[in-house]
Amino acid sequence: MENHRFMFRSIRFLPVLLVALTSVHAQNYDESKVPSYTLPEVLRTVSGKEIKNKNQWEKTRRPEILALFENNIYGQMPRAVDSIRHSVVTEDAQAMSGNATLKEVAIDVFRNKKSVRINLTLFIPNKKSGPVPVFLLINNRPKSNTDPTRQKKSEFWPAEMMIDSGYVVAAFHVSDLAPDDKDNYVNGVLQMYPEQLSADNGMKAIGAWAWGASRVMDYFEKDRAINARKVIVVGHSRGGKASLWAASQDQRFAACVTNCSGNTGAALARRQFGERITKINTTFPHWFSNNYKKFNDKENELPVDQHMLIALIAPRPVYATNASKDLWADPTGTYLALKHAEKVYGLYGKKSGLPATPPGINQSLPKAPMGYHNREGEHDMTNFDWANFIVFAKSF
Ligand code: GTR
């Protein structure tokens, strides 16, 4: 009896509860509902000092912003290793009907009697004069997307197109660094850095993937076929969050492509459009540092916003993309983040050619230092995207 009464009372309150839950978790897709917000000023230090030139930027503000991202969002980037070993596991000079040389390289990193192995796949064009620039993909999708045998081909990594355009095309899979799973992400890089797990500003999965890109860069610096000064790090979505973080903290990357990276990628958090911080931290608690959870539903309290992550890459070129049906990743917020980073490029005399308002669908602007397009279609990375990345890479 008592139980029934309790159930009845609970059922009566169910609609109220449901309304409350949906309003907390409802995602905004309506531009008119974007709240008014003030972005942190990229060219003013926390203590209020105006930054007027690239010297002040590099000495004071850039390190300050980098530390804010480390401590509040992506976590620290540990650098200490005991040793690194590179071994070429496969080499085939007749790949892609003789157009390319396939190399599969095992990158073994050791620390604290633990190790990780990054399995790097790369194709180098056979037609070349001197070291070749590279597109390096942080692959967050199934490994079959980067099939070294080329029996399976995918627009997510159109290796033949890249080779035909004169680039090295390389990829590694995120699971080598940190499995993309909240119960398992520690089984990789974090085994070597257990101190990160107990730190509130400790590295988690996205940090580990970016860390992996830097270890691949260590290898590129040793391979004579590669132009290590022209490595473009590419990622899609969660991989695009990692490509931005990799290029921001490792200045050896010449440029960055961030494809449909959305929340905690290239899109401004304060717009609260599409995915929000609470949602990303709840669905993917293993991506960002513990400290980031303090900003659940508190976008305005963040000492940074994502335009400042792009600014950290300046003066190196950045290309951000969206897809028209992917409002979750906030195309307008992505474009605005690029626009708000422009003034840091300006300190280097680099003028972005991006117009004040976002271009129409499929109207690509693939020109350094800042490229952008909003492709028609779904959340994905396609031949259309890659063809534009090539035009962009040829512009610098
Ligand atoms: C979504 C996530 C996004 C994005 C995407 C992806 O579920 O909410 O932030 O990263 O996954 O990686 O495809």
mmCIF file of C-alpha atoms and ligand atoms in Angstrom:
data_model
loop_
_atom_site.group_PDB
_atom_site.id
_atom_site.type_symbol
_atom_site.label_atom_id
_atom_site.label_comp_id
_atom_site.label_asym_id
_atom_site.label_seq_id
_atom_site.Cartn_x
_atom_site.Cartn_y
_atom_site.Cartn_z
ATOM 1 C CA MET A 1 0.000 0.000 0.000
ATOM 2 C CA GLU A 2 2.684 2.386 1.169
ATOM 3 C CA ASN A 3 4.681 1.451 -1.896
ATOM 4 C CA HIS A 4 1.817 2.179 -4.206
ATOM 5 C CA ARG A 5 1.294 5.570 -2.707
ATOM 6 C CA PHE A 6 4.966 6.328 -3.137
ATOM 7 C CA MET A 7 4.881 5.192 -6.757
ATOM 8 C CA PHE A 8 1.813 7.304 -7.410
ATOM 9 C CA ARG A 9 3.450 10.378 -5.939
ATOM 10 C CA SER A 10 6.593 9.773 -8.001
ATOM 11 C CA ILE A 11 4.578 9.346 -11.184
ATOM 12 C CA ARG A 12 2.779 12.624 -10.483
ATOM 13 C CA PHE A 13 6.121 14.389 -10.323
ATOM 14 C CA LEU A 14 7.548 12.629 -13.354
ATOM 15 C CA PRO A 15 6.564 15.332 -15.889
ATOM 16 C CA VAL A 16 8.173 18.018 -13.694
ATOM 17 C CA LEU A 17 11.284 15.910 -13.408
ATOM 18 C CA LEU A 18 11.413 15.303 -17.158
ATOM 19 C CA VAL A 19 11.027 18.999 -17.963
ATOM 20 C CA ALA A 20 13.802 19.804 -15.494
ATOM 21 C CA LEU A 21 16.096 17.175 -16.980
ATOM 22 C CA THR A 22 15.495 18.184 -20.587
ATOM 23 C CA SER A 23 16.045 21.844 -19.845
ATOM 24 C CA VAL A 24 19.388 21.069 -18.228
ATOM 25 C CA HIS A 25 20.478 18.869 -21.099
ATOM 26 C CA ALA A 26 18.664 20.519 -24.014
ATOM 27 C CA GLN A 27 21.175 21.617 -26.599
ATOM 28 C CA ASN A 28 20.625 24.917 -28.311
ATOM 29 C CA TYR A 29 20.424 24.943 -32.112
ATOM 30 C CA ASP A 30 18.780 28.348 -32.264
ATOM 31 C CA GLU A 31 21.053 31.302 -32.997
ATOM 32 C CA SER A 32 18.622 33.683 -31.304
ATOM 33 C CA LYS A 33 19.116 31.778 -28.046
ATOM 34 C CA VAL A 34 22.879 32.287 -27.931
ATOM 35 C CA PRO A 35 23.426 34.258 -24.724
ATOM 36 C CA SER A 36 25.359 37.500 -24.769
ATOM 37 C CA TYR A 37 28.917 36.840 -23.710
ATOM 38 C CA THR A 38 32.279 38.534 -23.368
ATOM 39 C CA LEU A 39 35.327 36.640 -24.531
ATOM 40 C CA PRO A 40 38.537 36.784 -22.524
ATOM 41 C CA GLU A 41 40.790 39.257 -24.285
ATOM 42 C CA VAL A 42 43.543 37.368 -26.068
ATOM 43 C CA LEU A 43 45.906 40.364 -26.044
ATOM 44 C CA ARG A 44 45.605 41.292 -22.369
ATOM 45 C CA THR A 45 47.357 39.372 -19.597
ATOM 46 C CA VAL A 46 45.551 38.061 -16.526
ATOM 47 C CA SER A 47 47.038 40.982 -14.578
ATOM 48 C CA GLY A 48 45.634 43.438 -17.138
ATOM 49 C CA LYS A 49 48.726 44.255 -19.196
ATOM 50 C CA GLU A 50 48.058 45.104 -22.846
ATOM 51 C CA ILE A 51 50.081 43.018 -25.340
ATOM 52 C CA LYS A 52 51.311 45.180 -28.186
ATOM 53 C CA ASN A 53 53.846 43.161 -30.139
ATOM 54 C CA LYS A 54 54.984 39.634 -30.887
ATOM 55 C CA ASN A 55 57.800 39.848 -28.374
ATOM 56 C CA GLN A 56 55.407 40.493 -25.511
ATOM 57 C CA TRP A 57 53.093 37.835 -26.906
ATOM 58 C CA GLU A 58 55.800 35.188 -27.009
ATOM 59 C CA LYS A 59 57.407 36.094 -23.676
ATOM 60 C CA THR A 60 54.336 36.739 -21.551
ATOM 61 C CA ARG A 61 50.906 36.089 -22.920
ATOM 62 C CA ARG A 62 51.459 32.958 -25.013
ATOM 63 C CA PRO A 63 52.983 30.973 -22.099
ATOM 64 C CA GLU A 64 50.254 32.283 -19.816
ATOM 65 C CA ILE A 65 47.474 31.108 -22.138
ATOM 66 C CA LEU A 66 49.163 27.756 -22.707
ATOM 67 C CA ALA A 67 49.307 27.193 -18.942
ATOM 68 C CA LEU A 68 45.629 28.162 -18.611
ATOM 69 C CA PHE A 69 44.661 25.528 -21.199
ATOM 70 C CA GLU A 70 46.875 22.941 -19.519
ATOM 71 C CA ASN A 71 45.606 23.603 -16.032
ATOM 72 C CA ASN A 72 41.933 24.015 -16.799
ATOM 73 C CA ILE A 73 41.192 21.898 -19.850
ATOM 74 C CA TYR A 74 43.594 19.504 -21.554
ATOM 75 C CA GLY A 75 45.959 18.708 -18.693
ATOM 76 C CA GLN A 76 49.727 18.703 -18.591
ATOM 77 C CA MET A 77 51.922 17.459 -21.393
ATOM 78 C CA PRO A 78 54.612 15.284 -19.783
ATOM 79 C CA ARG A 79 57.898 15.282 -21.658
ATOM 80 C CA ALA A 80 60.249 13.036 -19.682
ATOM 81 C CA VAL A 81 61.007 9.713 -21.360
ATOM 82 C CA ASP A 82 63.726 7.134 -20.662
ATOM 83 C CA SER A 83 64.241 6.213 -24.304
ATOM 84 C CA ILE A 84 62.612 6.080 -27.713
ATOM 85 C CA ARG A 85 63.194 3.451 -30.390
ATOM 86 C CA HIS A 86 62.143 3.724 -34.018
ATOM 87 C CA SER A 87 61.976 0.550 -36.108
ATOM 88 C CA VAL A 88 60.869 0.297 -39.711
ATOM 89 C CA VAL A 89 58.695 -2.805 -39.694
ATOM 90 C CA THR A 90 57.687 -2.761 -43.376
ATOM 91 C CA GLU A 91 59.112 -0.938 -46.341
ATOM 92 C CA ASP A 92 57.649 -1.397 -49.824
ATOM 93 C CA ALA A 93 58.862 0.861 -52.632
ATOM 94 C CA GLN A 94 56.211 -0.524 -55.004
ATOM 95 C CA ALA A 95 53.144 0.559 -53.074
ATOM 96 C CA MET A 96 50.219 2.199 -54.891
ATOM 97 C CA SER A 97 51.272 0.673 -58.230
ATOM 98 C CA GLY A 98 54.773 2.018 -57.822
ATOM 99 C CA ASN A 99 53.689 5.592 -57.041
ATOM 100 C CA ALA A 100 54.655 5.485 -53.386
ATOM 101 C CA THR A 101 56.818 3.858 -50.783
ATOM 102 C CA LEU A 102 54.949 2.396 -47.848
ATOM 103 C CA LYS A 103 56.649 2.497 -44.489
ATOM 104 C CA GLU A 104 55.233 1.060 -41.318
ATOM 105 C CA VAL A 105 57.207 2.316 -38.371
ATOM 106 C CA ALA A 106 57.001 1.167 -34.771
ATOM 107 C CA ILE A 107 57.732 4.004 -32.350
ATOM 108 C CA ASP A 108 58.439 2.554 -28.911
ATOM 109 C CA VAL A 109 58.602 4.974 -26.003
ATOM 110 C CA PHE A 110 59.856 3.790 -22.606
ATOM 111 C CA ARG A 111 59.500 5.289 -19.158
ATOM 112 C CA ASN A 112 59.277 3.859 -15.633
ATOM 113 C CA LYS A 113 59.648 0.312 -16.992
ATOM 114 C CA LYS A 114 56.497 0.826 -19.015
ATOM 115 C CA SER A 115 56.203 1.501 -22.713
ATOM 116 C CA VAL A 116 53.840 2.380 -25.518
ATOM 117 C CA ARG A 117 54.128 1.460 -29.177
ATOM 118 C CA ILE A 118 52.809 3.886 -31.768
ATOM 119 C CA ASN A 119 52.205 2.149 -35.090
ATOM 120 C CA LEU A 120 52.808 4.752 -37.758
ATOM 121 C CA THR A 121 51.724 4.138 -41.345
ATOM 122 C CA LEU A 122 53.157 6.404 -44.024
ATOM 123 C CA PHE A 123 53.258 6.612 -47.769
ATOM 124 C CA ILE A 124 55.991 8.689 -49.383
ATOM 125 C CA PRO A 125 55.598 9.742 -53.038
ATOM 126 C CA ASN A 126 58.214 8.130 -55.259
ATOM 127 C CA LYS A 127 58.202 11.149 -57.547
ATOM 128 C CA LYS A 128 59.971 13.767 -55.458
ATOM 129 C CA SER A 129 62.901 16.113 -55.361
ATOM 130 C CA GLY A 130 64.094 16.412 -51.782
ATOM 131 C CA PRO A 131 62.322 15.985 -48.468
ATOM 132 C CA VAL A 132 58.529 15.943 -48.738
ATOM 133 C CA PRO A 133 55.923 17.825 -46.650
ATOM 134 C CA VAL A 134 53.501 15.700 -44.652
ATOM 135 C CA PHE A 135 49.860 15.407 -43.689
ATOM 136 C CA LEU A 136 49.703 13.471 -40.418
ATOM 137 C CA LEU A 137 46.273 12.187 -39.359
ATOM 138 C CA ILE A 138 45.401 11.478 -35.730
ATOM 139 C CA ASN A 139 42.958 8.666 -36.535
ATOM 140 C CA ASN A 140 40.014 8.356 -34.157
ATOM 141 C CA ARG A 141 37.952 6.170 -36.491
ATOM 142 C CA PRO A 142 38.402 2.452 -37.297
ATOM 143 C CA LYS A 143 41.903 1.457 -38.341
ATOM 144 C CA SER A 144 40.533 0.213 -41.655
ATOM 145 C CA ASN A 145 40.357 3.909 -42.685
ATOM 146 C CA THR A 146 44.135 3.923 -42.998
ATOM 147 C CA ASP A 147 44.592 0.461 -44.517
ATOM 148 C CA PRO A 148 48.292 0.107 -45.447
ATOM 149 C CA THR A 149 47.470 -2.577 -48.049
ATOM 150 C CA ARG A 150 45.073 -0.136 -49.803
ATOM 151 C CA GLN A 151 42.579 -2.934 -50.345
ATOM 152 C CA LYS A 152 40.178 -0.780 -48.430
ATOM 153 C CA LYS A 153 40.044 2.886 -49.415
ATOM 154 C CA SER A 154 38.294 5.587 -47.463
ATOM 155 C CA GLU A 155 37.615 9.276 -47.969
ATOM 156 C CA PHE A 156 38.596 9.739 -44.350
ATOM 157 C CA TRP A 157 42.238 9.307 -45.422
ATOM 158 C CA PRO A 158 42.448 9.485 -49.229
ATOM 159 C CA ALA A 159 46.076 8.439 -49.381
ATOM 160 C CA GLU A 160 46.245 8.109 -53.201
ATOM 161 C CA MET A 161 44.998 11.679 -53.653
ATOM 162 C CA MET A 162 47.621 12.981 -51.228
ATOM 163 C CA ILE A 163 50.412 11.073 -52.971
ATOM 164 C CA ASP A 164 49.265 12.362 -56.369
ATOM 165 C CA SER A 165 49.421 15.896 -54.952
ATOM 166 C CA GLY A 166 53.005 15.414 -53.810
ATOM 167 C CA TYR A 167 52.544 14.927 -50.051
ATOM 168 C CA VAL A 168 53.568 12.265 -47.604
ATOM 169 C CA VAL A 169 50.421 10.915 -45.998
ATOM 170 C CA ALA A 170 50.783 9.457 -42.526
ATOM 171 C CA ALA A 171 48.504 8.223 -39.766
ATOM 172 C CA PHE A 172 48.452 6.627 -36.341
ATOM 173 C CA HIS A 173 45.524 5.396 -34.300
ATOM 174 C CA VAL A 174 44.476 7.012 -31.023
ATOM 175 C CA SER A 175 44.072 3.632 -29.320
ATOM 176 C CA ASP A 176 47.865 3.189 -29.366
ATOM 177 C CA LEU A 177 48.079 6.117 -26.940
ATOM 178 C CA ALA A 178 44.860 5.923 -24.944
ATOM 179 C CA PRO A 179 41.880 3.726 -25.767
ATOM 180 C CA ASP A 180 38.852 5.946 -26.306
ATOM 181 C CA ASP A 181 36.909 4.513 -23.426
ATOM 182 C CA LYS A 182 36.378 5.830 -19.909
ATOM 183 C CA ASP A 183 37.218 2.516 -18.237
ATOM 184 C CA ASN A 184 40.276 1.801 -20.288
ATOM 185 C CA TYR A 185 41.930 5.079 -21.348
ATOM 186 C CA VAL A 186 44.684 4.686 -18.746
ATOM 187 C CA ASN A 187 46.074 1.683 -20.617
ATOM 188 C CA GLY A 188 48.582 3.508 -22.766
ATOM 189 C CA VAL A 189 50.651 6.647 -22.252
ATOM 190 C CA LEU A 190 49.228 7.148 -18.770
ATOM 191 C CA GLN A 191 50.853 3.953 -17.521
ATOM 192 C CA MET A 192 54.156 5.729 -18.014
ATOM 193 C CA TYR A 193 52.943 8.841 -16.211
ATOM 194 C CA PRO A 194 50.858 7.582 -13.252
ATOM 195 C CA GLU A 195 51.394 10.946 -11.530
ATOM 196 C CA GLN A 196 49.084 12.470 -14.152
ATOM 197 C CA LEU A 197 46.200 10.342 -12.933
ATOM 198 C CA SER A 198 46.192 11.826 -9.449
ATOM 199 C CA ALA A 199 46.636 15.434 -10.602
ATOM 200 C CA ASP A 200 43.527 17.543 -11.206
ATOM 201 C CA ASN A 201 45.380 19.114 -14.111
ATOM 202 C CA GLY A 202 46.594 15.709 -15.284
ATOM 203 C CA MET A 203 46.636 14.549 -18.887
ATOM 204 C CA LYS A 204 43.790 12.389 -20.103
ATOM 205 C CA ALA A 205 42.892 10.820 -23.455
ATOM 206 C CA ILE A 206 42.893 13.894 -25.728
ATOM 207 C CA GLY A 207 46.217 14.971 -24.196
ATOM 208 C CA ALA A 208 47.626 11.485 -24.757
ATOM 209 C CA TRP A 209 46.624 11.557 -28.444
ATOM 210 C CA ALA A 210 48.307 14.942 -28.905
ATOM 211 C CA TRP A 211 51.349 13.590 -27.073
ATOM 212 C CA GLY A 212 51.424 10.773 -29.628
ATOM 213 C CA ALA A 213 51.483 13.269 -32.504
ATOM 214 C CA SER A 214 54.583 14.835 -30.954
ATOM 215 C CA ARG A 215 56.315 11.454 -30.702
ATOM 216 C CA VAL A 216 55.583 10.918 -34.395
ATOM 217 C CA MET A 217 57.129 14.332 -35.019
ATOM 218 C CA ASP A 218 60.278 13.108 -33.184
ATOM 219 C CA TYR A 219 60.421 10.314 -35.758
ATOM 220 C CA PHE A 220 59.827 12.647 -38.713
ATOM 221 C CA GLU A 221 62.823 14.688 -37.618
ATOM 222 C CA LYS A 222 64.957 11.584 -38.132
ATOM 223 C CA ASP A 223 63.588 10.383 -41.488
ATOM 224 C CA ARG A 224 65.475 12.035 -44.350
ATOM 225 C CA ALA A 225 62.642 11.507 -46.830
ATOM 226 C CA ILE A 226 60.457 13.781 -44.718
ATOM 227 C CA ASN A 227 60.369 17.550 -44.541
ATOM 228 C CA ALA A 228 59.855 17.810 -40.771
ATOM 229 C CA ARG A 229 59.460 21.572 -41.051
ATOM 230 C CA LYS A 230 56.326 21.104 -43.077
ATOM 231 C CA VAL A 231 54.202 18.709 -41.076
ATOM 232 C CA ILE A 232 50.492 19.489 -41.019
ATOM 233 C CA VAL A 233 48.699 17.741 -38.179
ATOM 234 C CA VAL A 234 45.117 16.788 -39.055
ATOM 235 C CA GLY A 235 42.240 15.530 -36.962
ATOM 236 C CA HIS A 236 38.521 15.061 -37.272
ATOM 237 C CA SER A 237 36.126 15.795 -34.437
ATOM 238 C CA ARG A 238 37.666 14.384 -31.228
ATOM 239 C CA GLY A 239 40.806 13.901 -33.333
ATOM 240 C CA GLY A 240 40.473 17.569 -34.356
ATOM 241 C CA LYS A 241 40.435 18.623 -30.720
ATOM 242 C CA ALA A 242 43.682 16.654 -30.367
ATOM 243 C CA SER A 243 45.219 18.132 -33.548
ATOM 244 C CA LEU A 244 44.596 21.652 -32.205
ATOM 245 C CA TRP A 245 46.097 20.791 -28.849
ATOM 246 C CA ALA A 246 49.087 19.107 -30.521
ATOM 247 C CA ALA A 247 49.821 22.135 -32.712
ATOM 248 C CA SER A 248 49.262 24.603 -29.866
ATOM 249 C CA GLN A 249 51.736 23.070 -27.509
ATOM 250 C CA ASP A 250 54.269 21.646 -29.999
ATOM 251 C CA GLN A 251 55.517 24.437 -32.240
ATOM 252 C CA ARG A 252 57.330 22.015 -34.515
ATOM 253 C CA PHE A 253 54.036 21.415 -36.330
ATOM 254 C CA ALA A 254 53.965 23.750 -39.311
ATOM 255 C CA ALA A 255 50.189 23.940 -39.514
ATOM 256 C CA CYS A 256 46.981 22.449 -38.174
ATOM 257 C CA VAL A 257 43.784 21.135 -39.715
ATOM 258 C CA THR A 258 40.851 20.774 -37.347
ATOM 259 C CA ASN A 259 37.865 19.188 -39.049
ATOM 260 C CA CYS A 260 34.417 19.452 -37.423
ATOM 261 C CA SER A 261 36.098 19.664 -34.014
ATOM 262 C CA GLY A 262 33.296 21.534 -32.243
ATOM 263 C CA ASN A 263 33.149 21.847 -28.490
ATOM 264 C CA THR A 264 36.571 22.048 -26.814
ATOM 265 C CA GLY A 265 37.952 22.045 -30.345
ATOM 266 C CA ALA A 266 37.673 25.065 -32.606
ATOM 267 C CA ALA A 267 34.228 26.295 -31.487
ATOM 268 C CA LEU A 268 33.687 29.032 -28.906
ATOM 269 C CA ALA A 269 32.363 27.563 -25.647
ATOM 270 C CA ARG A 270 30.609 30.723 -24.488
ATOM 271 C CA ARG A 271 28.072 30.581 -27.310
ATOM 272 C CA GLN A 272 26.590 27.485 -25.678
ATOM 273 C CA PHE A 273 25.413 26.340 -29.099
ATOM 274 C CA GLY A 274 25.254 22.622 -29.872
ATOM 275 C CA GLU A 275 27.409 20.532 -27.578
ATOM 276 C CA ARG A 276 28.220 22.086 -24.214
ATOM 277 C CA ILE A 277 30.919 21.515 -21.624
ATOM 278 C CA THR A 278 28.642 19.657 -19.196
ATOM 279 C CA LYS A 279 27.598 17.308 -21.947
ATOM 280 C CA ILE A 280 31.096 16.580 -23.219
ATOM 281 C CA ASN A 281 32.430 16.063 -19.690
ATOM 282 C CA THR A 282 29.566 13.734 -18.858
ATOM 283 C CA THR A 283 29.641 11.648 -22.025
ATOM 284 C CA PHE A 284 33.428 11.573 -22.278
ATOM 285 C CA PRO A 285 34.778 11.976 -18.731
ATOM 286 C CA HIS A 286 38.099 10.533 -19.884
ATOM 287 C CA TRP A 287 38.921 13.216 -22.471
ATOM 288 C CA PHE A 288 39.856 16.271 -20.425
ATOM 289 C CA SER A 289 41.422 17.008 -17.041
ATOM 290 C CA ASN A 290 39.425 16.799 -13.807
ATOM 291 C CA ASN A 291 39.655 20.574 -13.500
ATOM 292 C CA TYR A 292 37.565 21.021 -16.634
ATOM 293 C CA LYS A 293 34.542 19.633 -14.811
ATOM 294 C CA LYS A 294 34.511 22.766 -12.660
ATOM 295 C CA PHE A 295 33.246 24.592 -15.732
ATOM 296 C CA ASN A 296 30.199 22.424 -16.277
ATOM 297 C CA ASP A 297 27.384 24.905 -16.999
ATOM 298 C CA LYS A 298 29.867 27.694 -16.260
ATOM 299 C CA GLU A 299 31.319 28.552 -19.653
ATOM 300 C CA ASN A 300 31.631 32.212 -18.676
ATOM 301 C CA GLU A 301 33.963 31.387 -15.808
ATOM 302 C CA LEU A 302 36.620 29.833 -18.014
ATOM 303 C CA PRO A 303 39.743 31.997 -18.118
ATOM 304 C CA VAL A 304 40.064 31.124 -21.825
ATOM 305 C CA ASP A 305 37.886 30.382 -24.814
ATOM 306 C CA GLN A 306 38.749 28.400 -27.915
ATOM 307 C CA HIS A 307 39.845 31.380 -30.035
ATOM 308 C CA MET A 308 42.836 31.501 -27.704
ATOM 309 C CA LEU A 309 43.754 27.909 -28.528
ATOM 310 C CA ILE A 310 43.878 28.866 -32.209
ATOM 311 C CA ALA A 311 45.900 31.964 -31.294
ATOM 312 C CA LEU A 312 48.547 29.727 -29.700
ATOM 313 C CA ILE A 313 49.220 28.292 -33.152
ATOM 314 C CA ALA A 314 49.944 31.738 -34.670
ATOM 315 C CA PRO A 315 51.682 32.617 -36.901
ATOM 316 C CA ARG A 316 51.434 29.047 -38.227
ATOM 317 C CA PRO A 317 48.460 28.374 -40.518
ATOM 318 C CA VAL A 318 45.227 26.855 -39.226
ATOM 319 C CA TYR A 319 42.361 25.396 -41.260
ATOM 320 C CA ALA A 320 39.038 24.769 -39.531
ATOM 321 C CA THR A 321 36.033 23.141 -41.151
ATOM 322 C CA ASN A 322 32.435 22.336 -40.442
ATOM 323 C CA ALA A 323 29.635 20.409 -42.092
ATOM 324 C CA SER A 324 26.274 22.018 -42.759
ATOM 325 C CA LYS A 325 24.284 19.298 -40.993
ATOM 326 C CA ASP A 326 26.615 19.176 -38.017
ATOM 327 C CA LEU A 327 25.171 21.930 -35.840
ATOM 328 C CA TRP A 328 26.366 19.994 -32.803
ATOM 329 C CA ALA A 329 29.869 21.303 -33.660
ATOM 330 C CA ASP A 330 28.640 24.925 -34.013
ATOM 331 C CA PRO A 331 29.848 26.140 -37.431
ATOM 332 C CA THR A 332 29.269 29.822 -36.584
ATOM 333 C CA GLY A 333 31.130 29.460 -33.283
ATOM 334 C CA THR A 334 34.039 27.869 -35.136
ATOM 335 C CA TYR A 335 34.226 30.688 -37.647
ATOM 336 C CA LEU A 336 34.072 33.284 -34.881
ATOM 337 C CA ALA A 337 36.897 31.574 -32.999
ATOM 338 C CA LEU A 338 39.099 31.957 -36.077
ATOM 339 C CA LYS A 339 38.075 35.589 -36.439
ATOM 340 C CA HIS A 340 38.862 36.348 -32.789
ATOM 341 C CA ALA A 341 42.321 34.792 -33.141
ATOM 342 C CA GLU A 342 43.203 37.046 -36.085
ATOM 343 C CA LYS A 343 44.741 39.795 -34.001
ATOM 344 C CA VAL A 344 47.519 37.487 -32.832
ATOM 345 C CA TYR A 345 48.360 36.680 -36.464
ATOM 346 C CA GLY A 346 48.342 40.434 -36.980
ATOM 347 C CA LEU A 347 51.230 40.777 -34.502
ATOM 348 C CA TYR A 348 53.281 38.798 -37.029
ATOM 349 C CA GLY A 349 52.096 40.869 -39.962
ATOM 350 C CA LYS A 350 49.935 37.972 -41.174
ATOM 351 C CA LYS A 351 46.600 39.042 -42.467
ATOM 352 C CA SER A 352 43.749 36.580 -42.571
ATOM 353 C CA GLY A 353 41.603 36.844 -45.652
ATOM 354 C CA LEU A 354 38.490 35.651 -43.830
ATOM 355 C CA PRO A 355 35.478 37.917 -44.421
ATOM 356 C CA ALA A 356 33.530 39.322 -41.464
ATOM 357 C CA THR A 357 30.707 36.820 -41.861
ATOM 358 C CA PRO A 358 30.975 33.076 -42.558
ATOM 359 C CA PRO A 359 31.061 32.021 -46.223
ATOM 360 C CA GLY A 360 28.167 30.031 -47.696
ATOM 361 C CA ILE A 361 28.020 26.261 -47.753
ATOM 362 C CA ASN A 362 30.820 24.726 -49.864
ATOM 363 C CA GLN A 363 32.414 28.131 -50.432
ATOM 364 C CA SER A 364 35.872 27.221 -49.264
ATOM 365 C CA LEU A 365 38.525 29.724 -48.270
ATOM 366 C CA PRO A 366 41.628 27.537 -48.353
ATOM 367 C CA LYS A 367 44.260 30.181 -47.862
ATOM 368 C CA ALA A 368 46.939 30.621 -45.167
ATOM 369 C CA PRO A 369 47.173 31.806 -42.510
ATOM 370 C CA MET A 370 43.525 30.935 -41.854
ATOM 371 C CA GLY A 371 41.381 28.624 -43.892
ATOM 372 C CA TYR A 372 37.752 27.738 -43.441
ATOM 373 C CA HIS A 373 34.863 25.940 -45.100
ATOM 374 C CA ASN A 374 31.467 24.612 -44.198
ATOM 375 C CA ARG A 375 30.940 21.552 -46.374
ATOM 376 C CA GLU A 376 27.462 20.478 -47.300
ATOM 377 C CA GLY A 377 26.553 17.301 -45.453
ATOM 378 C CA GLU A 378 27.187 15.312 -42.332
ATOM 379 C CA HIS A 379 29.768 15.172 -39.590
ATOM 380 C CA ASP A 380 32.641 13.478 -41.434
ATOM 381 C CA MET A 381 35.904 14.075 -43.285
ATOM 382 C CA THR A 382 35.684 13.587 -47.042
ATOM 383 C CA ASN A 383 37.521 14.070 -50.340
ATOM 384 C CA PHE A 384 36.036 17.562 -50.520
ATOM 385 C CA ASP A 385 37.703 18.422 -47.210
ATOM 386 C CA TRP A 386 41.071 16.911 -48.138
ATOM 387 C CA ALA A 387 41.111 18.547 -51.580
ATOM 388 C CA ASN A 388 40.797 21.884 -49.787
ATOM 389 C CA PHE A 389 43.523 21.001 -47.279
ATOM 390 C CA ILE A 390 45.848 20.458 -50.249
ATOM 391 C CA VAL A 391 45.031 23.865 -51.764
ATOM 392 C CA PHE A 392 45.550 25.369 -48.311
ATOM 393 C CA ALA A 393 48.941 23.631 -47.889
ATOM 394 C CA LYS A 394 50.081 24.935 -51.253
ATOM 395 C CA SER A 395 49.266 28.494 -50.117
ATOM 396 C CA PHE A 396 52.165 28.640 -47.641
HETATM 397 C C1 GTR B 1 30.577 13.358 -30.414
HETATM 398 C C2 GTR B 1 31.112 14.370 -29.442
HETATM 399 C C3 GTR B 1 31.825 15.431 -30.188
HETATM 400 C C4 GTR B 1 32.747 14.877 -31.257
HETATM 401 C C5 GTR B 1 32.254 13.610 -31.909
HETATM 402 C C6 GTR B 1 33.299 12.793 -32.687
HETATM 403 O O1 GTR B 1 29.798 12.397 -29.838
HETATM 404 O O2 GTR B 1 30.038 14.888 -28.730
HETATM 405 O O3 GTR B 1 32.500 16.286 -29.288
HETATM 406 O O4 GTR B 1 34.019 14.741 -30.810
HETATM 407 O O5 GTR B 1 31.678 12.752 -31.023
HETATM 408 O O6 GTR B 1 34.419 12.629 -32.262
HETATM 409 O O7 GTR B 1 32.927 12.302 -33.752
#
